Coordinates of C-alpha atoms in Angstrom, one line a residue:
M1 CA -75.1 84.2 5.4
S2 CA -75.3 80.6 4.2
D3 CA -73.7 81.7 0.9
V4 CA -70.8 83.3 2.8
R5 CA -70.3 80.1 4.9
D6 CA -70.4 77.9 1.8
T7 CA -67.8 80.2 0.1
T8 CA -65.6 80.1 3.1
S9 CA -65.9 76.3 3.2
V10 CA -64.9 76.0 -0.4
S11 CA -62.0 78.4 -0.2
S12 CA -60.8 76.6 2.9
R13 CA -61.0 73.2 1.1
L14 CA -59.2 74.7 -1.8
R15 CA -56.4 76.0 0.4
E16 CA -56.0 72.6 2.0
R17 CA -55.9 71.0 -1.4
V18 CA -53.2 73.3 -2.6
K19 CA -51.2 72.7 0.6
S20 CA -51.5 68.9 0.0
I21 CA -49.6 69.2 -3.4
S22 CA -46.1 67.9 -3.1
P23 CA -43.5 70.0 -4.9
T24 CA -42.1 66.7 -6.4
S25 CA -45.5 66.1 -8.1
L26 CA -44.9 69.3 -10.1
T27 CA -42.3 67.4 -12.1
L28 CA -45.1 65.9 -14.1
L29 CA -45.7 69.2 -15.7
G30 CA -42.3 68.8 -17.4
F31 CA -43.9 66.4 -19.9
I32 CA -45.9 69.3 -21.4
G33 CA -42.5 70.5 -22.6
F34 CA -42.3 67.6 -25.0
L35 CA -45.3 69.0 -26.9
G36 CA -43.3 72.1 -27.6
D37 CA -40.4 69.8 -28.9
A38 CA -42.8 67.9 -31.1
F39 CA -44.8 70.8 -32.6
P40 CA -43.0 74.0 -33.7
Q41 CA -46.1 76.0 -33.4
L42 CA -46.3 75.1 -29.7
E43 CA -42.6 76.0 -29.0
V44 CA -43.5 78.2 -26.1
L45 CA -44.5 75.0 -24.2
T46 CA -40.8 74.0 -24.0
L47 CA -40.6 76.3 -21.0
F48 CA -42.4 73.6 -19.1
H49 CA -39.1 71.6 -19.1
L50 CA -38.1 73.8 -16.2
F51 CA -40.5 71.8 -14.0
W52 CA -38.1 68.9 -14.3
L53 CA -36.0 70.7 -11.7
F54 CA -38.7 69.9 -9.1
A55 CA -37.4 66.3 -9.3
L56 CA -34.5 67.5 -7.2
W57 CA -36.8 68.8 -4.5
P58 CA -36.3 65.8 -2.1
F59 CA -32.5 66.3 -2.4
A60 CA -32.7 70.1 -2.0
S61 CA -35.0 70.0 1.0
M62 CA -32.8 67.5 2.8
L63 CA -29.7 69.6 2.0
C64 CA -31.4 72.8 3.2
A65 CA -32.5 71.0 6.4
T66 CA -28.9 69.8 7.0
V67 CA -27.4 73.3 6.4
K68 CA -30.1 74.8 8.7
Q69 CA -29.3 72.4 11.4
S70 CA -25.5 72.9 11.1
L71 CA -25.9 76.7 11.3
G72 CA -28.0 76.2 14.5
F73 CA -31.2 77.8 13.1
D74 CA -33.5 75.0 14.4
E75 CA -32.0 74.4 17.8
G76 CA -35.2 75.3 19.5
E77 CA -37.2 72.9 17.3
K78 CA -37.5 69.4 18.8
G79 CA -38.3 66.5 16.6
P80 CA -39.0 62.8 17.0
R81 CA -35.5 61.8 15.7
D82 CA -33.5 64.2 17.9
W83 CA -32.6 61.4 20.3
L84 CA -30.9 59.5 17.5
E85 CA -27.2 59.8 16.8
M86 CA -27.1 58.7 13.2
N87 CA -25.4 61.8 11.7
D88 CA -22.1 61.1 10.0
G89 CA -21.1 64.8 10.0
W90 CA -19.5 66.4 6.9
R91 CA -18.6 63.0 5.5
G92 CA -22.2 62.0 5.3
Q93 CA -23.1 65.3 3.7
V94 CA -20.4 64.9 1.1
A95 CA -21.5 61.4 0.4
F96 CA -25.1 62.7 0.0
L97 CA -24.0 65.4 -2.4
L98 CA -22.0 62.9 -4.5
G99 CA -25.0 60.6 -4.6
V100 CA -27.3 63.2 -6.2
P101 CA -25.8 63.3 -9.7
L102 CA -25.1 59.6 -9.6
S103 CA -28.8 58.9 -8.9
V104 CA -30.0 61.4 -11.6
L105 CA -27.7 59.9 -14.2
N106 CA -28.3 56.3 -13.3
P107 CA -30.8 55.1 -16.0
W108 CA -32.3 52.4 -13.7
M109 CA -32.9 55.0 -10.9
F110 CA -34.3 57.6 -13.3
R111 CA -36.6 55.0 -14.8
Q112 CA -38.0 54.1 -11.4
D113 CA -38.3 57.7 -10.2
V114 CA -40.3 58.8 -13.2
M115 CA -42.4 55.7 -13.1
Q116 CA -43.3 56.5 -9.5
L117 CA -44.6 59.9 -10.6
F118 CA -46.7 58.3 -13.4
G119 CA -47.7 55.5 -11.1
S120 CA -49.1 58.0 -8.5
L121 CA -51.5 59.2 -11.2
V122 CA -52.4 55.6 -12.0
A123 CA -53.0 54.9 -8.3
G124 CA -55.1 58.0 -8.0
I125 CA -57.3 56.9 -10.9
R126 CA -57.6 53.4 -9.5
H127 CA -58.9 54.9 -6.2
R128 CA -61.1 57.5 -8.0
G129 CA -59.0 60.5 -6.7
S130 CA -59.1 59.5 -3.1
L131 CA -56.1 57.5 -1.9
P132 CA -56.4 55.2 1.1
A133 CA -56.1 56.9 4.5
P134 CA -56.0 55.7 8.1
D135 CA -59.5 56.8 8.9
T136 CA -61.0 55.3 5.7
Y137 CA -59.0 52.1 5.1
T138 CA -59.6 48.8 6.9
Q139 CA -56.9 46.3 6.3
A140 CA -58.0 42.7 5.4
T141 CA -55.1 41.0 7.2
R142 CA -53.5 41.1 10.6
Y143 CA -49.9 42.0 10.5
R144 CA -46.9 41.7 12.9
L145 CA -43.7 43.6 12.7
P146 CA -41.4 42.1 10.0
V147 CA -38.6 41.7 12.5
D148 CA -37.9 40.2 16.0
G149 CA -36.4 42.1 18.8
T150 CA -36.4 45.9 19.4
W151 CA -36.1 48.1 16.4
T152 CA -36.3 51.9 15.9
V153 CA -38.6 53.6 13.4
V154 CA -36.4 56.2 11.7
N155 CA -38.9 57.2 9.0
G156 CA -42.6 56.7 8.6
S157 CA -45.9 57.6 10.2
P158 CA -49.6 57.8 9.1
I159 CA -49.4 61.5 10.1
K160 CA -48.7 63.5 6.9
A161 CA -46.1 65.8 8.4
Y162 CA -44.0 62.8 9.5
S163 CA -44.7 60.5 6.6
H164 CA -41.9 58.5 5.0
S165 CA -42.7 60.2 1.7
W166 CA -46.2 61.6 1.2
F167 CA -45.5 61.7 -2.5
P168 CA -45.1 59.5 -4.6
A169 CA -48.1 57.6 -3.4
T170 CA -46.4 54.2 -3.2
Q171 CA -44.3 55.2 -0.2
R172 CA -46.8 57.3 1.6
Y173 CA -47.2 54.9 4.6
A174 CA -43.8 53.2 4.3
Y175 CA -41.4 52.6 7.3
D176 CA -37.6 52.5 7.7
F177 CA -36.4 50.3 10.6
V178 CA -32.9 50.1 12.2
I179 CA -31.5 48.8 15.5
T180 CA -30.1 51.4 17.9
D181 CA -28.4 51.3 21.2
E182 CA -29.6 53.2 24.3
S183 CA -27.6 56.3 23.0
G184 CA -29.5 56.2 19.7
R185 CA -26.6 55.0 17.6
S186 CA -27.1 52.6 14.8
R187 CA -23.5 51.3 15.2
P188 CA -21.1 51.2 18.1
E189 CA -19.4 54.5 18.9
G190 CA -15.9 54.8 17.4
T191 CA -16.5 52.2 14.6
D192 CA -16.3 53.1 11.0
S193 CA -19.1 52.9 8.5
S194 CA -18.5 49.3 7.3
T195 CA -21.9 47.7 6.9
E196 CA -21.0 44.8 9.3
N197 CA -20.7 47.3 12.1
Y198 CA -24.3 48.3 12.0
Y199 CA -26.5 46.6 14.5
C200 CA -29.3 45.7 12.1
Y201 CA -27.0 44.4 9.3
D202 CA -27.6 40.7 8.5
E203 CA -30.5 40.4 10.9
P204 CA -33.4 38.2 9.8
V205 CA -36.4 39.8 8.0
L206 CA -39.7 38.0 8.4
A207 CA -43.0 37.7 6.6
P208 CA -45.4 40.1 8.4
A209 CA -48.3 37.7 7.6
S210 CA -49.0 34.6 5.7
G211 CA -49.2 34.9 2.0
V212 CA -47.9 34.1 -1.5
V213 CA -44.6 35.5 -2.8
V214 CA -45.4 37.3 -6.1
A215 CA -42.1 39.0 -7.0
V216 CA -38.4 38.7 -5.9
H217 CA -35.5 40.9 -7.0
D218 CA -32.1 39.6 -5.9
S219 CA -29.6 41.0 -8.4
D220 CA -28.7 44.4 -6.9
P221 CA -25.1 44.9 -5.7
E222 CA -24.3 46.1 -2.2
L223 CA -21.7 48.6 -1.2
K224 CA -19.6 47.4 1.9
R225 CA -19.5 51.0 3.2
A226 CA -22.5 53.1 4.4
G227 CA -22.4 56.5 6.1
G228 CA -24.5 58.1 3.3
L229 CA -23.0 56.0 0.5
S230 CA -24.9 53.5 -1.7
H231 CA -23.8 51.5 -4.6
P232 CA -23.3 53.7 -7.7
L233 CA -24.5 50.9 -10.0
K234 CA -27.7 50.1 -8.1
R235 CA -30.5 49.0 -10.3
S236 CA -33.5 49.7 -8.1
L237 CA -34.6 52.0 -5.4
T238 CA -35.7 49.0 -3.3
G239 CA -32.6 47.1 -3.9
N240 CA -33.1 43.4 -3.3
C241 CA -36.6 42.9 -2.2
V242 CA -39.5 40.5 -1.7
M243 CA -43.2 41.2 -2.6
I244 CA -45.8 39.1 -0.8
R245 CA -49.6 39.0 -1.5
H246 CA -51.5 38.7 1.7
A247 CA -55.1 39.4 0.5
N248 CA -56.8 41.0 -2.5
M249 CA -55.1 44.4 -3.0
E250 CA -52.8 44.0 0.0
Y251 CA -49.1 43.3 -0.7
S252 CA -46.1 43.8 1.5
C253 CA -42.8 45.0 0.2
L254 CA -39.6 44.2 2.2
A255 CA -36.6 46.0 0.7
H256 CA -32.8 46.6 0.9
L257 CA -32.0 43.0 1.6
I258 CA -28.5 41.5 1.4
P259 CA -27.7 40.0 -2.0
G260 CA -28.1 36.3 -2.0
S261 CA -29.9 36.2 1.3
I262 CA -33.5 35.9 0.0
E263 CA -34.9 32.4 0.8
V264 CA -38.1 32.4 -1.2
E265 CA -39.1 32.4 -4.9
P266 CA -42.2 33.7 -6.7
G267 CA -45.1 31.3 -6.1
D268 CA -43.9 30.2 -2.7
T269 CA -46.4 30.2 0.2
V270 CA -45.0 31.8 3.4
E271 CA -46.3 31.7 7.0
C272 CA -46.5 34.7 9.3
G273 CA -43.1 35.1 10.9
E274 CA -41.2 33.0 8.4
Q275 CA -37.7 34.3 7.5
I276 CA -37.6 35.5 3.9
G277 CA -34.2 37.3 3.8
R278 CA -31.7 39.4 5.8
C279 CA -31.5 43.1 6.4
G280 CA -28.9 44.8 4.2
H281 CA -27.8 47.9 2.3
S282 CA -28.8 47.4 -1.3
G283 CA -30.6 49.9 -3.4
N284 CA -31.2 53.5 -2.5
S285 CA -29.8 53.2 1.0
S286 CA -27.7 55.5 3.1
E287 CA -27.0 52.8 5.7
P288 CA -28.3 49.3 6.4
H289 CA -32.0 49.3 7.2
L290 CA -35.2 47.6 6.4
H291 CA -37.8 49.4 4.3
F292 CA -41.3 48.0 4.8
Q293 CA -44.5 49.1 3.2
L294 CA -48.0 47.8 2.6
Q295 CA -49.4 48.6 -0.8
D296 CA -52.5 47.8 -3.0
H297 CA -50.6 46.5 -6.1
P298 CA -47.9 44.0 -6.9
A299 CA -45.8 46.6 -8.9
F300 CA -43.9 49.0 -6.6
E301 CA -44.0 51.9 -9.0
V302 CA -47.8 52.1 -9.6
A303 CA -49.0 51.1 -6.2
A304 CA -50.7 53.2 -3.6
G305 CA -49.3 52.9 -0.1
L306 CA -51.7 51.5 2.6
P307 CA -51.7 52.5 6.3
V308 CA -50.9 49.5 8.3
R309 CA -51.7 48.5 11.9
F310 CA -49.4 46.1 13.7
D311 CA -50.5 43.5 16.2
D312 CA -48.5 42.4 19.3
V313 CA -46.3 45.5 19.4
T314 CA -45.0 47.4 22.3
V315 CA -43.8 51.0 21.9
D316 CA -41.3 53.2 23.6
T317 CA -40.9 56.8 22.7
P318 CA -37.5 58.3 23.8
G319 CA -38.0 61.6 22.0
V320 CA -40.9 63.8 20.9
D321 CA -44.2 61.9 20.7
V322 CA -45.6 62.9 17.3
V323 CA -49.1 61.7 18.3
K324 CA -49.2 64.1 21.2
S325 CA -47.5 67.0 19.5
T326 CA -49.9 66.9 16.6
D327 CA -53.0 65.9 18.6
W328 CA -53.4 62.9 16.2
T329 CA -56.1 60.4 17.2
E330 CA -55.8 56.7 16.4
P331 CA -58.8 55.9 14.1
E332 CA -61.3 53.5 15.7
G333 CA -62.0 50.1 14.3
G334 CA -59.7 47.3 13.2
P335 CA -57.1 45.3 15.2
G336 CA -53.6 46.5 16.1
S337 CA -52.1 50.0 16.2
H338 CA -50.1 52.3 14.0
I339 CA -46.5 53.1 14.8
H340 CA -44.6 56.4 14.3
V341 CA -41.1 57.8 13.6
G342 CA -38.9 58.1 16.6
Q343 CA -40.4 55.1 18.4
R344 CA -38.6 51.9 19.5
V345 CA -40.9 49.0 18.7
S346 CA -40.9 45.3 19.6
H347 CA -42.9 42.3 18.6
V348 CA -44.3 40.5 21.7
P349 CA -46.2 37.4 20.5
E350 CA -47.7 36.6 23.9
M351 CA -49.9 39.8 23.7
R352 CA -52.3 37.9 21.5
S353 CA -52.9 34.2 21.4
G354 CA -55.4 31.8 19.9
E355 CA -56.5 34.2 17.1
S356 CA -56.1 33.9 13.4
D357 CA -53.5 36.1 11.6
T358 CA -56.0 37.0 8.9
V359 CA -59.2 38.9 9.0
G360 CA -60.3 37.6 5.6
D361 CA -59.4 34.5 3.6
S362 CA -55.8 33.5 3.2
P363 CA -54.5 33.8 -0.4
D364 CA -54.5 30.7 -2.4
A365 CA -51.4 29.2 -4.1
T366 CA -50.4 31.0 -7.2
D367 CA -49.6 29.6 -10.7
T368 CA -45.8 30.0 -10.8
S369 CA -45.7 29.9 -14.6
K370 CA -48.1 32.8 -14.8
L371 CA -46.0 34.8 -12.3
S372 CA -42.9 34.0 -14.4
R373 CA -44.5 35.3 -17.6
V374 CA -45.6 38.5 -15.8
G375 CA -42.1 39.0 -14.4
T376 CA -40.4 38.4 -17.8
L377 CA -42.7 40.8 -19.6
S378 CA -42.4 43.5 -16.9
R379 CA -38.6 43.3 -17.4
V380 CA -39.0 43.7 -21.1
A381 CA -41.1 46.8 -20.5
T382 CA -38.4 48.1 -18.0
G383 CA -35.8 47.6 -20.7
L384 CA -37.9 49.5 -23.2
S385 CA -38.2 52.4 -20.8
L386 CA -34.5 52.4 -20.2
G387 CA -34.0 52.6 -23.9
G388 CA -36.2 55.7 -24.0
F389 CA -34.1 57.3 -21.3
V390 CA -30.9 56.5 -23.2
T391 CA -32.4 57.9 -26.4
A392 CA -33.2 61.2 -24.7
V393 CA -29.8 61.6 -23.0
V394 CA -27.6 60.4 -25.9
G395 CA -29.7 62.5 -28.3
V396 CA -28.9 65.6 -26.4
V397 CA -25.2 64.9 -26.7
A398 CA -25.1 63.4 -30.2
P399 CA -27.7 64.8 -32.6
S400 CA -27.3 61.9 -35.1
R401 CA -30.2 59.4 -34.6
L402 CA -27.9 56.6 -35.9
T403 CA -25.5 57.3 -33.1
V404 CA -28.4 56.9 -30.7
V405 CA -29.3 53.6 -32.3
L406 CA -25.7 52.4 -32.0
A407 CA -25.6 53.4 -28.3
L408 CA -28.8 51.4 -27.6
A409 CA -27.5 48.4 -29.6
V410 CA -24.2 48.4 -27.6
L411 CA -26.0 48.8 -24.3
A412 CA -28.4 45.9 -25.1
T413 CA -25.4 43.7 -26.2
L414 CA -23.4 44.5 -23.1
G415 CA -26.5 43.7 -20.9
L416 CA -27.1 40.4 -22.6
V417 CA -23.4 39.4 -22.4
Y418 CA -23.2 40.4 -18.7
Q419 CA -26.2 38.2 -17.8
V420 CA -25.0 35.2 -19.8
V421 CA -21.5 35.4 -18.1
R422 CA -23.1 36.0 -14.7
Q423 CA -25.4 32.9 -15.1
F424 CA -22.6 30.7 -16.2
S425 CA -20.2 31.9 -13.5
N426 CA -22.8 31.0 -10.9
G427 CA -22.8 27.5 -12.2
G428 CA -26.3 27.8 -13.6
H429 CA -27.9 27.8 -17.0
V430 CA -29.1 30.9 -18.8
R431 CA -32.7 31.7 -18.1
L432 CA -34.9 33.8 -20.4
K433 CA -36.1 36.1 -17.6
S434 CA -32.5 37.2 -16.9
L435 CA -32.2 38.3 -20.6
S436 CA -35.5 40.1 -20.8
Q437 CA -34.4 43.5 -19.7
G438 CA -31.6 43.5 -22.3
C439 CA -34.2 42.4 -24.9
G440 CA -36.3 45.4 -24.0
V441 CA -33.4 47.8 -24.7
G442 CA -32.9 45.9 -27.9
M443 CA -36.5 46.5 -28.9
A444 CA -36.0 50.2 -28.3
A445 CA -33.0 50.1 -30.6
M446 CA -35.1 48.3 -33.3
L447 CA -37.9 50.8 -33.0
L448 CA -35.6 53.7 -33.4
A449 CA -33.7 52.0 -36.3
V450 CA -37.0 51.4 -38.2
S451 CA -38.0 55.1 -37.6
V452 CA -34.6 56.2 -39.0
A453 CA -34.9 54.0 -42.1
S454 CA -38.5 55.0 -42.8
G455 CA -38.0 58.7 -41.9
T456 CA -40.8 58.5 -39.4
F457 CA -40.6 61.0 -36.6
S458 CA -37.6 62.7 -38.3
S459 CA -39.1 66.1 -37.4
F460 CA -39.2 65.2 -33.7
S461 CA -36.2 65.7 -31.4
S462 CA -34.4 62.7 -29.8
L463 CA -35.7 64.1 -26.5
A464 CA -39.3 63.8 -27.6
V465 CA -38.7 60.4 -29.2
G466 CA -37.0 59.1 -26.1
A467 CA -40.0 60.4 -24.0
G468 CA -42.4 58.6 -26.3
V469 CA -40.4 55.3 -26.0
F470 CA -40.2 55.7 -22.3
T471 CA -44.0 56.2 -22.1
I472 CA -44.7 53.1 -24.2
G473 CA -42.5 51.1 -21.8
F474 CA -44.4 52.5 -18.8
V475 CA -47.8 51.7 -20.3
L476 CA -46.7 48.2 -21.1
Y477 CA -45.2 47.8 -17.6
T478 CA -48.5 48.9 -16.0
A479 CA -50.6 46.7 -18.3
V480 CA -48.5 43.6 -17.6
W481 CA -48.8 44.1 -13.8
E482 CA -52.5 45.0 -14.0
Y483 CA -52.9 41.6 -15.7
G484 CA -50.8 40.1 -13.0
R485 CA -52.9 41.7 -10.3
W486 CA -56.2 40.5 -11.7
S487 CA -54.8 37.0 -12.3
L488 CA -53.8 36.8 -8.6
V489 CA -57.3 37.4 -7.4

């Protein structure tokens, strides 16, 4: 009898493990296909390239959900977002469909998407196969909401079924915040989708706890229209963002900020509640909102998301309460409470007074020159990965390896010229860090040129060579930020 129970227990655990696999994670199996490209005797492995199609799973699932809703198949199913009126109808659906190929073909977006997949493996190794969870993780810092006033949680929950994105690991416990009126609209009824019409646009974004700024990205453009549209030349999923270190292995990421609104620099010390920027529509954004997440690493792509409890927060649930509908129980221990999708949340400072904002020690001031070096080297690694992507794509269209080298050289030159002109037009001097990404693409061009001249890797396809260069860039990127993480301790 004991053997039967043990077998049942194992099979049950196995089923749960299989259910926990995200379809997007199957994209990683696509890399096995490069072995078939590299070694003719393993040509059958090229079939694994079909797994790259799983990269489109998030888009396909959202599209299927939209079609299902429009056909009325889920009218009986109530969800936590049903009270919201944020649907832009067919215009929003068209904008979404147009955005899919633009995101896939955008080299910066592709680079970050794939790095998130790789980064989830790195995060899993860092946590020995068991990522942080609400019932196992105890945060070292007390956090407040990163905004004042009443905001609506449109994405995010520690409950897996309502998570922002259970996979990749970095966004597992992320939240998206907007401001809505009593009718659940994020902009006044009858107004168009200009960004300034949204209630949350240009609202102050605050540091959720005291800490040290470790990274700032403030060069992403912003489209002046929303309604499902985002800038086609966006360079990062997060758009303009700020990364703050609050404790060892606790970093907050505040994303999609308005270009030019960020008020801090790497190395700055910030206090809890201090304004660091303004809510915007940069990056991978369908409409103005604030993306907030707590993570264990300063690099967005290789981080593991951390469940976060907020202090001094009041909650109103106009729609379905996911806590009750799933019989979820708030884990015991630790200050504050978790928040969930569909809730309207407000920061009320008088709820707690006379207590420290930190559970552990506050982070010390950080050497800004060290942060600058880490940032510069990480941009070089990013450029190297971009070069790998371009090598693979151009190699498919133009079989000549020299054509690929020329394409990389032109891309690197254009990037460097753009940064120089941009710096001078803003009345400043050219800084090395602004040129580092272009230098990374140039390094990829040099590596490819050397391989062509020496005949090295001539038997490999451009797709395989591009994948190799991309992987080198990812390894360098991870190593640089690992050094940065340990140097911040």
